[in-house]
Tab-separated table of C-alpha atoms and ligand atoms in Angstrom:
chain	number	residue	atom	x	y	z
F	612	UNK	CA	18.496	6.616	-15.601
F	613	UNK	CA	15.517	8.773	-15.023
F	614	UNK	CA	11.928	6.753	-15.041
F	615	UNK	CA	8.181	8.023	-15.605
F	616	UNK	CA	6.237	6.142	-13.050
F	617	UNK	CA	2.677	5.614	-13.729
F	618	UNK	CA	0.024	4.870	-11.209
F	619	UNK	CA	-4.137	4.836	-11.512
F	620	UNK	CA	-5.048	1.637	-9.707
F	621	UNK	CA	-8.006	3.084	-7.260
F	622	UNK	CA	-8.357	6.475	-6.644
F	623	UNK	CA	-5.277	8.779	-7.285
F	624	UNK	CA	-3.799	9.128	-10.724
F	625	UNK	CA	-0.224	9.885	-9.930
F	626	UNK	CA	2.961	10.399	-12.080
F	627	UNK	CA	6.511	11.096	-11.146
F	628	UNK	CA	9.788	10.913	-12.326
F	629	UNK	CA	12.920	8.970	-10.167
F	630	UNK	CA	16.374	9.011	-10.753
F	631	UNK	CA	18.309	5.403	-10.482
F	632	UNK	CA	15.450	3.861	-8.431
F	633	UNK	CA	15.546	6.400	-6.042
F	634	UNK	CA	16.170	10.095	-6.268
F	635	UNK	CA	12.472	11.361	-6.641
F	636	UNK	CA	12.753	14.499	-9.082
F	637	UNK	CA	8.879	14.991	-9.136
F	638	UNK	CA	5.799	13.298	-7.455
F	639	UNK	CA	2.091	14.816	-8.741
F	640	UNK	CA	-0.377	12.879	-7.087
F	641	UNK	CA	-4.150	13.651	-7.847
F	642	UNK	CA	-6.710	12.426	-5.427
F	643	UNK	CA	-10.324	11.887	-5.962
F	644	UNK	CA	-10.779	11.320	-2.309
F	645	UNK	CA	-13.412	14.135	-1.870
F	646	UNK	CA	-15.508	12.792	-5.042
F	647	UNK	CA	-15.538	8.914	-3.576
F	648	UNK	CA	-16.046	10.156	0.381
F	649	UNK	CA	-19.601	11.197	-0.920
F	650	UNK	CA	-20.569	7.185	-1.204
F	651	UNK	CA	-18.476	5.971	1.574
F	652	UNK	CA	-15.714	4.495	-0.629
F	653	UNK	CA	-14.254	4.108	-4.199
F	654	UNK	CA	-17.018	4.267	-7.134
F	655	UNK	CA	-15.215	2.365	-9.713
F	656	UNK	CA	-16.790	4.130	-12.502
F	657	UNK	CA	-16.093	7.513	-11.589
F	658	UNK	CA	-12.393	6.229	-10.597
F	659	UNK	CA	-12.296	5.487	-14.067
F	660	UNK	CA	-13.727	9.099	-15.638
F	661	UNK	CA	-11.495	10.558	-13.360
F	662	UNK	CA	-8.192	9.269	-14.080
F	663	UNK	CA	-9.441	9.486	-17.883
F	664	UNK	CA	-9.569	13.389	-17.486
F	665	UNK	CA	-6.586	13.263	-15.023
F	666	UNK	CA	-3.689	11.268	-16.853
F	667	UNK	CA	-2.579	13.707	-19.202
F	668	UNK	CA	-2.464	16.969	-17.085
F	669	UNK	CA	-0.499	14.774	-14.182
F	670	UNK	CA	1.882	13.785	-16.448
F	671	UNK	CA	2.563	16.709	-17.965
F	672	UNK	CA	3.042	18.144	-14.770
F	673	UNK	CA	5.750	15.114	-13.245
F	674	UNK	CA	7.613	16.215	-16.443
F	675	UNK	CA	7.252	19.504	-15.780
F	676	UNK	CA	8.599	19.325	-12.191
F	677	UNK	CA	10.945	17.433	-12.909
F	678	UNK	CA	12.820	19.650	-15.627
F	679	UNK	CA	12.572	17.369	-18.278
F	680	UNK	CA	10.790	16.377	-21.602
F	681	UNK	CA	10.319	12.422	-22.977
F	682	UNK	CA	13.668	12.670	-24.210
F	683	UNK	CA	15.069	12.654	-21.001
F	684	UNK	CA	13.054	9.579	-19.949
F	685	UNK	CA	14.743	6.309	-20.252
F	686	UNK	CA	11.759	3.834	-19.818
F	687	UNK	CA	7.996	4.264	-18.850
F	688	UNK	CA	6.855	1.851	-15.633
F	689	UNK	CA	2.769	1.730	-15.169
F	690	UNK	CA	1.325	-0.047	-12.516
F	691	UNK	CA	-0.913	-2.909	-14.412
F	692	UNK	CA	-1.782	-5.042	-11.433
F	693	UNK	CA	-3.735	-5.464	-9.269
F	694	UNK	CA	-6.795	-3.125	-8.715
F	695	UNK	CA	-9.631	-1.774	-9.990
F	696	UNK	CA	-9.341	-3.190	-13.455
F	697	UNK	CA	-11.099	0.118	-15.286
F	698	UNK	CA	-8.885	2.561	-13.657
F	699	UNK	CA	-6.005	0.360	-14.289
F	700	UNK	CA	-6.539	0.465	-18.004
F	701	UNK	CA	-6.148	4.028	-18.249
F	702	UNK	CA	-3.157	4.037	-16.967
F	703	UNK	CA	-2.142	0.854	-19.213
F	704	UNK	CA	-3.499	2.714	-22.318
F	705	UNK	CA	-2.211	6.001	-21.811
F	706	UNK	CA	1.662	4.660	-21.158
F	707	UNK	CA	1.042	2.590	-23.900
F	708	UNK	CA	0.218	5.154	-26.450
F	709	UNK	CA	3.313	6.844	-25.009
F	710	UNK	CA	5.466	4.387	-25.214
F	711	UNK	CA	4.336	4.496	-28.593
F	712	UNK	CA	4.688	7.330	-29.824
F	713	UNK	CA	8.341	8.244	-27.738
F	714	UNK	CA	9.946	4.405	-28.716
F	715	UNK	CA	10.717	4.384	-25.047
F	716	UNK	CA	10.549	1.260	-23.429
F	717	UNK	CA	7.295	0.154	-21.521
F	718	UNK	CA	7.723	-1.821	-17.870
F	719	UNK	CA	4.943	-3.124	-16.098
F	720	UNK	CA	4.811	-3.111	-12.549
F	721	UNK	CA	2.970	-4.752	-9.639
F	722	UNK	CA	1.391	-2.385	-7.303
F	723	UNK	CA	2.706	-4.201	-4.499
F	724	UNK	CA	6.007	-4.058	-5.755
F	725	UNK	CA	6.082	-0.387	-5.661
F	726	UNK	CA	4.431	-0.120	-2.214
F	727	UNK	CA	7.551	-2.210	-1.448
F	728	UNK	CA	9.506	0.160	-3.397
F	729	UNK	CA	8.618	2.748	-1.289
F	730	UNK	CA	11.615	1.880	1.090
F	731	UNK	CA	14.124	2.446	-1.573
F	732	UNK	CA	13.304	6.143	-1.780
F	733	UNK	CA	12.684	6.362	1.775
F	734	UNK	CA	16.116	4.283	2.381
F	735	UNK	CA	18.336	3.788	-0.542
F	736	UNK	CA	20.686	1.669	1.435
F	737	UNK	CA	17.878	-1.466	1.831
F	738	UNK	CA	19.212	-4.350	0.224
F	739	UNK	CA	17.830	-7.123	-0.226
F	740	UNK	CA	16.729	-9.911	1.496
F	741	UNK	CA	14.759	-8.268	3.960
F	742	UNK	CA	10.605	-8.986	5.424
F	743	UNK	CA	8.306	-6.476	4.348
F	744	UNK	CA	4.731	-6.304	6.262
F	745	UNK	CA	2.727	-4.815	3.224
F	746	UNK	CA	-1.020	-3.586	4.689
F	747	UNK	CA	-3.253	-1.281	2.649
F	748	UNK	CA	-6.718	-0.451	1.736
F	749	UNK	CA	-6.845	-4.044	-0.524
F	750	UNK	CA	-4.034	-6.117	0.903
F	751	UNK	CA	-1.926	-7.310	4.033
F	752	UNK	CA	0.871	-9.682	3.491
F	753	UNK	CA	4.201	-10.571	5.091
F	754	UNK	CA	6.626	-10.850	2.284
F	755	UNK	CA	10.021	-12.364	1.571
F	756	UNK	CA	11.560	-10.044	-0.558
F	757	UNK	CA	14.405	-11.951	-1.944
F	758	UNK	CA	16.314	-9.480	-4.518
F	759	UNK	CA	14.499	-6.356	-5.917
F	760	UNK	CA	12.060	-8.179	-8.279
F	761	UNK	CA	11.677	-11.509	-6.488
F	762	UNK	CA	8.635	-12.101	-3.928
F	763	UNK	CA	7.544	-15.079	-1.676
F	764	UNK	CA	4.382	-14.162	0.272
F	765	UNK	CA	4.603	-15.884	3.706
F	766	UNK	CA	1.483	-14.360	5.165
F	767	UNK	CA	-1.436	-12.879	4.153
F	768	UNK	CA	-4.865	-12.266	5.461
F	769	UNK	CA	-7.529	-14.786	5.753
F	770	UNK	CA	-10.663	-11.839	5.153
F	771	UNK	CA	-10.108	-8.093	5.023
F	772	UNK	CA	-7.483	-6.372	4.377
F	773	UNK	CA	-6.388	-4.140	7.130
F	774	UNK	CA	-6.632	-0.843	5.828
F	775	UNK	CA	-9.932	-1.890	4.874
F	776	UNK	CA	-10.846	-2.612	8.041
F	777	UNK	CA	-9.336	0.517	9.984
F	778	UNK	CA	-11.783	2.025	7.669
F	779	UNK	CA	-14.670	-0.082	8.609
F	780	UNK	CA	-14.571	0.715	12.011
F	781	UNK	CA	-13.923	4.541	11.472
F	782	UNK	CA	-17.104	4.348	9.599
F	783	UNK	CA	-19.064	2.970	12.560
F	784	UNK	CA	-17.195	5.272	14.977
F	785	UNK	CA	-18.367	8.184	12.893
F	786	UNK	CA	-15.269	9.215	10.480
F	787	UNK	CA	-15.490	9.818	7.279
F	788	UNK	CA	-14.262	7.706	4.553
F	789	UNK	CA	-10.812	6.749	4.464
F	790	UNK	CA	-11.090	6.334	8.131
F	791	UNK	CA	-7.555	5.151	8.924
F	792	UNK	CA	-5.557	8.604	9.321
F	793	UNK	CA	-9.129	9.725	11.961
F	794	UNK	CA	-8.117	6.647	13.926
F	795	UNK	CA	-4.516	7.201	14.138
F	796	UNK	CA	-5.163	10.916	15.149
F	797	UNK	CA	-8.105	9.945	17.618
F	798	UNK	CA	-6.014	7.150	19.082
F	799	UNK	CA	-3.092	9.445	20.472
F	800	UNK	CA	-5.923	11.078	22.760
F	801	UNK	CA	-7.568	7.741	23.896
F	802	UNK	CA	-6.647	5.047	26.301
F	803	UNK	CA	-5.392	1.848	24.581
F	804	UNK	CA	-6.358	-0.030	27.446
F	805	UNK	CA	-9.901	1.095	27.563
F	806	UNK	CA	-12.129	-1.497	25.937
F	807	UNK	CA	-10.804	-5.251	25.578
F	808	UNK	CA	-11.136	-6.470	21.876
F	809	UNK	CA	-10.523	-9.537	21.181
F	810	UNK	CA	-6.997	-10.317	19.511
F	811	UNK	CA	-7.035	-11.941	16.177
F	812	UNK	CA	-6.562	-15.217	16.206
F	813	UNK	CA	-5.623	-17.558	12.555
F	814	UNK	CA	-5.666	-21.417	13.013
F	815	UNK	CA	-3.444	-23.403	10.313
F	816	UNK	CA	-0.754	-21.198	8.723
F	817	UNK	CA	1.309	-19.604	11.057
F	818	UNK	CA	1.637	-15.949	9.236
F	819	UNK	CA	-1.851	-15.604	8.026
F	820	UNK	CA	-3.524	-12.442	9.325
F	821	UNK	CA	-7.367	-11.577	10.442
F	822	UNK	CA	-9.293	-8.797	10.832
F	823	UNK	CA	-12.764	-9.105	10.000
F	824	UNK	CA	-13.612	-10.849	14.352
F	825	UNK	CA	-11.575	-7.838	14.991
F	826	UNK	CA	-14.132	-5.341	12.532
F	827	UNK	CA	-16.739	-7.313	13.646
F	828	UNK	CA	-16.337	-6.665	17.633
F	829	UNK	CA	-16.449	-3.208	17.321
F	830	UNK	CA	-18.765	-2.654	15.384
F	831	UNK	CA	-21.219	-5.074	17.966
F	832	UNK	CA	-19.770	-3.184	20.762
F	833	UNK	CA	-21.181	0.485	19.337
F	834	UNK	CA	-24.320	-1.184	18.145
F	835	UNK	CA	-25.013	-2.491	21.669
F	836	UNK	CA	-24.109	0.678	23.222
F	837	UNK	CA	-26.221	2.405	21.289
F	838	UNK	CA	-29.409	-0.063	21.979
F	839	UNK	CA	-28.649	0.495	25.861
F	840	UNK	CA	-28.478	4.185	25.186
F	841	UNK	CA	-24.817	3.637	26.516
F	842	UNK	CA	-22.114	6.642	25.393
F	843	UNK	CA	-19.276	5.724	23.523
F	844	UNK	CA	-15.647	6.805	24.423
F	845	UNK	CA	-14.899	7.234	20.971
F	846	UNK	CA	-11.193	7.839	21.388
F	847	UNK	CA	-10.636	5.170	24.071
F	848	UNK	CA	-12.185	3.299	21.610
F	849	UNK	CA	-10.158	4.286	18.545
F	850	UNK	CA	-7.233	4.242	21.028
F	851	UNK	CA	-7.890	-0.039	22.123
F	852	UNK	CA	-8.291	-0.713	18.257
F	853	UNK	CA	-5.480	0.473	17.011
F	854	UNK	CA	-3.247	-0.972	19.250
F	855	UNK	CA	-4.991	-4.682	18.722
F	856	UNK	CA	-4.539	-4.478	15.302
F	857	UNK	CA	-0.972	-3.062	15.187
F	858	UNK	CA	0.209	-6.125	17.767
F	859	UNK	CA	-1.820	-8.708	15.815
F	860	UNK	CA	0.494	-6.901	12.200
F	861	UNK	CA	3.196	-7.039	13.917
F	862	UNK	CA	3.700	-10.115	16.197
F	863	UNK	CA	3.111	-11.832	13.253
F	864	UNK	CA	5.916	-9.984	11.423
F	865	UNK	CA	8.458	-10.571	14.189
F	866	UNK	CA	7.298	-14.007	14.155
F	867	UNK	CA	8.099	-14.657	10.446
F	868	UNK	CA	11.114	-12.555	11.125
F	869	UNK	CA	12.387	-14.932	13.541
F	870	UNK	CA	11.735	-18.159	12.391
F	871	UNK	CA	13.092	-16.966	8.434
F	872	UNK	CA	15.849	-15.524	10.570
F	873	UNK	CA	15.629	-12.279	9.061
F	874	UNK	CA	17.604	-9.606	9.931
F	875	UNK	CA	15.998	-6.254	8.250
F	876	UNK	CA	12.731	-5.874	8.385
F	877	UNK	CA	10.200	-2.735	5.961
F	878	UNK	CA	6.903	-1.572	5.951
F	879	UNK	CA	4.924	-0.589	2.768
F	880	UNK	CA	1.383	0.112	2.097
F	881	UNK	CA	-1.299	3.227	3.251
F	882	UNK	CA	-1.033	1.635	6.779
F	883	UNK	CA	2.849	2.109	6.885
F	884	UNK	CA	1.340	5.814	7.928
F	885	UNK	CA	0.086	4.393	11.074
F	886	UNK	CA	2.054	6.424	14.189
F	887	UNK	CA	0.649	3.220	15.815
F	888	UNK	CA	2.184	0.523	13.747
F	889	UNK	CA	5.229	2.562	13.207
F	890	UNK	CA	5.873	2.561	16.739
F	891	UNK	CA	5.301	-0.603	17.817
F	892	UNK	CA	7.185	-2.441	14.612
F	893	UNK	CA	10.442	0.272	15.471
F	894	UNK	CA	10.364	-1.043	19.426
F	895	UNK	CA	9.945	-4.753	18.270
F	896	UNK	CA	12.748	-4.370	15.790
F	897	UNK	CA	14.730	-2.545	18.357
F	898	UNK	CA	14.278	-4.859	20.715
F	899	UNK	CA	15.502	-7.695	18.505
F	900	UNK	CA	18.517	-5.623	16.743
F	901	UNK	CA	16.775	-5.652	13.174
F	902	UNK	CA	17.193	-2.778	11.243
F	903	UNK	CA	13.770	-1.212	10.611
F	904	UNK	CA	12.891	0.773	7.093
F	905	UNK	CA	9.983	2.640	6.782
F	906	UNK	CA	8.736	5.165	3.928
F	907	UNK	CA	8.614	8.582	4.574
F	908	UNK	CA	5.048	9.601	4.816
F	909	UNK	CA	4.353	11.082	1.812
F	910	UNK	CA	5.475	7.919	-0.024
F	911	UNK	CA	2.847	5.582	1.953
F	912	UNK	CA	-0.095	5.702	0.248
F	913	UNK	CA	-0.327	5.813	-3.856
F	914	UNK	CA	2.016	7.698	-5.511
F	915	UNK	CA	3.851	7.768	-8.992
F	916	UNK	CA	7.190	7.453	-7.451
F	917	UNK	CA	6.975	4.111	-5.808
F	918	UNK	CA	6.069	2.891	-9.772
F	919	UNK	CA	9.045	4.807	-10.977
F	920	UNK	CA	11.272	3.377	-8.334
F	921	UNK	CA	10.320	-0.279	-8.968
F	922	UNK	CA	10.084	0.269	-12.870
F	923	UNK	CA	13.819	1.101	-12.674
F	924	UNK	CA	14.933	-2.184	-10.500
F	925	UNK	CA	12.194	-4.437	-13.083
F	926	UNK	CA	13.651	-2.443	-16.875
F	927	UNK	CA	17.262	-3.427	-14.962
F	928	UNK	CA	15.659	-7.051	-14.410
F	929	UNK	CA	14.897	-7.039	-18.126
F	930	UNK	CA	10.922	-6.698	-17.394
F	931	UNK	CA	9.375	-5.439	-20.799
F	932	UNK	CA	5.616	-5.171	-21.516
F	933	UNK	CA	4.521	-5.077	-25.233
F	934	UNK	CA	1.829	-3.240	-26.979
F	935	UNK	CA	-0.560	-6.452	-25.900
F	936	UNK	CA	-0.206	-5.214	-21.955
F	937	UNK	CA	-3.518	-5.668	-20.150
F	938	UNK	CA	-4.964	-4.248	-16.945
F	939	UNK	CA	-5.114	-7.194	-14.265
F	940	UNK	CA	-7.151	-7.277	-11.685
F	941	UNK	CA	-5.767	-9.721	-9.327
F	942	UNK	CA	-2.519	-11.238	-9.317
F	943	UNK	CA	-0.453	-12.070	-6.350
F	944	UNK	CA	3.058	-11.010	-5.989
F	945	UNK	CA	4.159	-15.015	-5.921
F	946	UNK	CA	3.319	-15.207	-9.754
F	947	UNK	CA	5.889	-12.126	-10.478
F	948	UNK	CA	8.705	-14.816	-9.838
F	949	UNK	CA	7.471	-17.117	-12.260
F	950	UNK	CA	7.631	-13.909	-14.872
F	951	UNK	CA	3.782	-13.778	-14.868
F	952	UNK	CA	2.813	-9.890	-16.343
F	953	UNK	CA	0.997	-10.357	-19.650
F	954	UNK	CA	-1.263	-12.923	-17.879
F	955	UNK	CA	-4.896	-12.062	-19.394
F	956	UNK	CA	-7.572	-13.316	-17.056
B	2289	KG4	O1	-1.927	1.732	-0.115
B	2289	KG4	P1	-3.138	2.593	-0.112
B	2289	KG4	O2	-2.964	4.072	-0.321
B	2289	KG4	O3	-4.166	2.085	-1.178
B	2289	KG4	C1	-4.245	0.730	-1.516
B	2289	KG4	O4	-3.387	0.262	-2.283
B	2289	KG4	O5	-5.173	0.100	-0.958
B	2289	KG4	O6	-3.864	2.329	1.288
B	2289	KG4	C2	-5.024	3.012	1.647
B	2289	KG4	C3	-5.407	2.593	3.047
B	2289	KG4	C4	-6.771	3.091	3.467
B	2289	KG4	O7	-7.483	2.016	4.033
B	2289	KG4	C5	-6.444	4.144	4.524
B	2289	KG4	O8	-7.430	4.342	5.513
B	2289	KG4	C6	-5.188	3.575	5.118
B	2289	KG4	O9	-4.457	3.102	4.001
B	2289	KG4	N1	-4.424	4.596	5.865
B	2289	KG4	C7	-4.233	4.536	7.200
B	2289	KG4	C8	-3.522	5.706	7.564
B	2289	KG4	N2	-3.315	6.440	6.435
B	2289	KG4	C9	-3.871	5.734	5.405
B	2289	KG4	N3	-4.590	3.593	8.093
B	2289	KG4	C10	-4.233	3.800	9.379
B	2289	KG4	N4	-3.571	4.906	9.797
B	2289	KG4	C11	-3.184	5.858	8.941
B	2289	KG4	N5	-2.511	6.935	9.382
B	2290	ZN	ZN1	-1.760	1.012	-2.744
């Protein structure tokens, strides 16, 4: 069964169209990346304009791609939650009216979900239950993913997310915004071991994540450089930070992994790009004899076909949205289990 996946929750409006959860048969993504670096991160309101004067052309084009027409489509899956909640109800709207106006069925998905997804395309031969670490620009969690549309969040962070703060501290070091993929390529010509941040630390729940001491460290470090008229070794720098924050991700991963005594472990989320993280989770799972899944890079950050993928596994679930679908801005991936979608805050 093919699926249109549709996703506008922050700044790309993407569309694509995914055969049985998995085969990708198109993928237009359309970034507003240049328009938002301007401000140093998303403007909500023009997120919104954008994906207003976006939607139509993107779909048009996943179609397109793809070699089909509506008829070929056997359900419609939009990301409604969570995100920005203007840009999310274009999205909402527009595969509403198409739903509409086709008859085709309508599934709402969870953005998380699809980062999750991700790994399907990436992997079609991840069952679950497996862990997924989940870190991107709005979220880090350690997840238990139980069967393809059932979530229990073990972990999640405490204060910023940790995309979020990659991009923080690429901001101070000089990058423009989104930061993370100048830190990743800065890091491979830096020493890790050449300034000692301090590792995050989490009192009370064992899997809970930090990252704003972390943010905060560096960004005092520069700043007192700077008032001593000290030089910065930016990649060093970049090099050190990276490799704190992909130990504190995943220790805490293999920790959960260990004591849920699970055996496959995934990565989802912008920061599953990370050659860093990548690295670091494959030798820790290697060590231990878990199987590792990652998404191919092009499926890491936003994209239409991690919506398409998890549409499929959530219309074969039974997951139906009806004309009274809403944009949601928050909504943890916990409340999915308790068949929480039309929730209107
Ligand atoms: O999942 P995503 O595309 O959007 C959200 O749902 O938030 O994640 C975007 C985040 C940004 O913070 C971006 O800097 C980060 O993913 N990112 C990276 C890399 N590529 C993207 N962070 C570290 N290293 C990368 N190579
Ligand atoms: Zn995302």
């Amino acid at each position: 069964m093919k699926i249109l996946g549709i996703e506008s929750s922050c700044d790309e409006t993407a569309c694509a169209v995914v055969e049985d959860g998995c085969r990708v048969l198109s993928n237009i993504v359309a970034s507003q990346i240049g328009e938002h670096r301007l401000y140093g991160g998303v403007v909500p309101e023009i997120a919104s304009r954008r994906h207003a004067e976006n939607i139509l052309w993107v779909t048009q084009a996943a179609l397109e791609e793809a070699g089909c027409t509506m008829d070929d489509i056997g359900a419609i899956g939009v990301t409604y939650a969570p995100g920005l909640i203007g840009a999310l109800l274009v999205g909402v709207s527009f595969a509403k009216g198409l739903a509409m106006s086709t008859g085709k069925p309508l599934v709402p998905v969870h953005h998380i979900a699809g980062h999750i997804a991700s790994n399907y395309i990436s992997h079609p031969e991840l069952v679950p239950p497996y862990l997924c670490l989940v870190a991107s620009g709005g979220h880090s969690h350690i997840v238990e993913v139980k069967d393809r549309t059932t979530y229990h969040v073990v972990g999640r962070t405490r204060d910023d997310a940790a995309g979020e703060c990659f991009d923080k501290v690429a901001r101070t070091l000089g990058y423009e915004y989104p930061g993370g993929k100048f830190i990743d390529a800065a890091a491979k010509l830096g020493d890790p071991e050449g300034y000692k941040l301090p590792v995050p630390k989490v009192t009370g729940s064992k899997y809970d994540l930090s990252f704003s001491g972390l943010k905060t460290a560096v960004i005092n470090l520069v700043h007192n450089a700077e008032q001593k008229g000290e030089k910065i070794r930016r990649e060093d720098l970049a090099a050190s930070f990276q490799r704190t924050i992909a130990t504190s991700l995943v220790s805490k991963t293999m920790l959960a992994a260990e004591d849920l005594g699970y055996k496959t472990v995934a990565l989802a989320g912008g920061v599953s790009a990370n050659s860093g993280v990548r690295e670091l989770l494959q030798r820790e799972c290697d060590k231990r004899g878990y199987k590792l899944c990652m998404p191919q890079l092009e499926y890491c950050g936003d994209n239409g076909a991690m919506i398409a993928s998890q549409g499929y596994y959530d219309y074969l679930a039974g997951k139906r949205a009806d004309m009274s679908l809403n944009g949601v801005a928050t909504l943890s991936l916990d409340m999915l289990s308790e068949g929480e979608y039309s929730f209107m805050p």
